[in-house]
PDB file of C-alpha atoms in Angstrom:
ATOM      1  CA  MET A   1      87.261  63.206  63.540  1.00  0.00           C
ATOM      2  CA  VAL A   2      90.211  62.359  65.274  1.00  0.00           C
ATOM      3  CA  PRO A   3      92.617  63.325  66.998  1.00  0.00           C
ATOM      4  CA  SER A   4      95.640  61.651  66.709  1.00  0.00           C
ATOM      5  CA  HIS A   5     100.471  61.838  68.588  1.00  0.00           C
ATOM      6  CA  GLY A   6     102.660  59.245  68.232  1.00  0.00           C
ATOM      7  CA  ARG A   7     100.843  56.959  66.733  1.00  0.00           C
ATOM      8  CA  SER A   8     101.095  56.881  63.186  1.00  0.00           C
ATOM      9  CA  ASP A   9     100.730  52.829  62.919  1.00  0.00           C
ATOM     10  CA  ARG A  10      97.296  52.927  64.751  1.00  0.00           C
ATOM     11  CA  LEU A  11      95.879  56.042  62.390  1.00  0.00           C
ATOM     12  CA  GLU A  12      97.370  54.437  59.826  1.00  0.00           C
ATOM     13  CA  ALA A  13      95.024  50.914  60.400  1.00  0.00           C
ATOM     14  CA  LEU A  14      92.214  52.869  61.110  1.00  0.00           C
ATOM     15  CA  LEU A  15      92.780  55.386  57.650  1.00  0.00           C
ATOM     16  CA  ASP A  16      93.065  52.028  55.911  1.00  0.00           C
ATOM     17  CA  ALA A  17      89.144  50.582  57.540  1.00  0.00           C
ATOM     18  CA  LEU A  18      87.449  53.351  57.282  1.00  0.00           C
ATOM     19  CA  ALA A  19      88.786  52.874  53.194  1.00  0.00           C
ATOM     20  CA  LEU A  20      87.589  49.109  53.478  1.00  0.00           C
ATOM     21  CA  GLN A  21      83.434  50.716  54.739  1.00  0.00           C
ATOM     22  CA  THR A  22      81.562  50.420  52.270  1.00  0.00           C
ATOM     23  CA  LEU A  23      79.447  53.823  52.935  1.00  0.00           C
ATOM     24  CA  GLU A  24      80.073  56.191  49.566  1.00  0.00           C
ATOM     25  CA  ARG A  25      82.662  57.973  50.202  1.00  0.00           C
ATOM     26  CA  GLU A  26      80.002  61.141  49.003  1.00  0.00           C
ATOM     27  CA  ARG A  27      78.599  60.808  51.441  1.00  0.00           C
ATOM     28  CA  TRP A  28      81.774  61.880  54.314  1.00  0.00           C
ATOM     29  CA  GLU A  29      84.463  63.452  55.305  1.00  0.00           C
ATOM     30  CA  LEU A  30      87.471  62.712  57.600  1.00  0.00           C
ATOM     31  CA  VAL A  31      89.625  65.419  59.880  1.00  0.00           C
ATOM     32  CA  VAL A  32      92.761  64.667  61.315  1.00  0.00           C
ATOM     33  CA  VAL A  33      94.182  66.902  63.502  1.00  0.00           C
ATOM     34  CA  HIS A  34      98.295  65.511  64.614  1.00  0.00           C
ATOM     35  CA  THR A  35     100.909  66.341  65.515  1.00  0.00           C
ATOM     36  CA  TYR A  36     102.810  64.414  63.353  1.00  0.00           C
ATOM     37  CA  GLU A  37     105.840  66.677  61.488  1.00  0.00           C
ATOM     38  CA  PRO A  38     104.798  67.557  57.786  1.00  0.00           C
ATOM     39  CA  GLY A  39     106.919  65.554  56.716  1.00  0.00           C
ATOM     40  CA  THR A  40     105.523  62.142  58.212  1.00  0.00           C
ATOM     41  CA  ALA A  41     101.562  63.457  57.677  1.00  0.00           C
ATOM     42  CA  SER A  42     102.597  63.965  54.411  1.00  0.00           C
ATOM     43  CA  GLU A  43     103.059  60.458  53.705  1.00  0.00           C
ATOM     44  CA  LEU A  44     101.290  59.126  55.902  1.00  0.00           C
ATOM     45  CA  LEU A  45      98.221  61.357  55.264  1.00  0.00           C
ATOM     46  CA  ASP A  46      98.239  62.677  51.637  1.00  0.00           C
ATOM     47  CA  GLY A  47      99.948  59.554  49.835  1.00  0.00           C
ATOM     48  CA  HIS A  48      96.542  58.178  52.201  1.00  0.00           C
ATOM     49  CA  GLU A  49      94.302  56.293  49.247  1.00  0.00           C
ATOM     50  CA  LEU A  50      92.095  59.098  51.341  1.00  0.00           C
ATOM     51  CA  GLY A  51      94.001  61.447  51.761  1.00  0.00           C
ATOM     52  CA  ARG A  52      94.672  61.257  47.703  1.00  0.00           C
ATOM     53  CA  ALA A  53      90.652  60.424  47.001  1.00  0.00           C
ATOM     54  CA  GLY A  54      90.017  64.635  48.566  1.00  0.00           C
ATOM     55  CA  VAL A  55      87.766  62.453  51.398  1.00  0.00           C
ATOM     56  CA  LEU A  56      90.100  62.960  54.114  1.00  0.00           C
ATOM     57  CA  ARG A  57      91.624  66.943  55.571  1.00  0.00           C
ATOM     58  CA  HIS A  58      93.713  67.305  58.706  1.00  0.00           C
ATOM     59  CA  THR A  59      95.132  70.562  59.934  1.00  0.00           C
ATOM     60  CA  ARG A  60      98.443  70.103  62.856  1.00  0.00           C
ATOM     61  CA  LEU A  61      99.301  71.075  66.013  1.00  0.00           C
ATOM     62  CA  HIS A  62     102.254  71.660  68.092  1.00  0.00           C
ATOM     63  CA  ASP A  63     103.025  68.850  70.647  1.00  0.00           C
ATOM     64  CA  THR A  64     102.361  71.128  73.052  1.00  0.00           C
ATOM     65  CA  GLU A  65      99.103  72.341  72.288  1.00  0.00           C
ATOM     66  CA  ALA A  66      98.118  69.770  71.541  1.00  0.00           C
ATOM     67  CA  ARG A  67      95.720  67.941  73.995  1.00  0.00           C
ATOM     68  CA  PRO A  68      92.863  65.062  72.737  1.00  0.00           C
ATOM     69  CA  SER A  69      90.386  67.641  73.485  1.00  0.00           C
ATOM     70  CA  ARG A  70      91.670  70.661  71.909  1.00  0.00           C
ATOM     71  CA  GLN A  71      92.124  68.767  69.110  1.00  0.00           C
ATOM     72  CA  ARG A  72      88.298  67.409  68.628  1.00  0.00           C
ATOM     73  CA  ASN A  73      87.804  71.469  68.650  1.00  0.00           C
ATOM     74  CA  THR A  74      90.109  72.318  65.885  1.00  0.00           C
ATOM     75  CA  GLY A  75      89.214  69.260  63.553  1.00  0.00           C
ATOM     76  CA  TRP A  76      85.104  69.813  64.457  1.00  0.00           C
ATOM     77  CA  ARG A  77      85.798  73.775  63.981  1.00  0.00           C
ATOM     78  CA  MET A  78      87.247  72.203  59.865  1.00  0.00           C
TER      79      MET A  78
END
């Protein structure tokens, strides 16, 4: 579970690092709760190899609702 707000470059680096891990992808999933606009989210998350592989799920919270605690709580419920 990753909360992300306003740091798409760091999120992309994290996704790239997770894509390189050796644990089989069938054994884990990644949930990202973010504040990015739909176009940015689609390009960054859906377009990433983890998104295309079905390992990555994500949802957006409005900027006014997004705090790390709320993002984590939303993510673990997914």
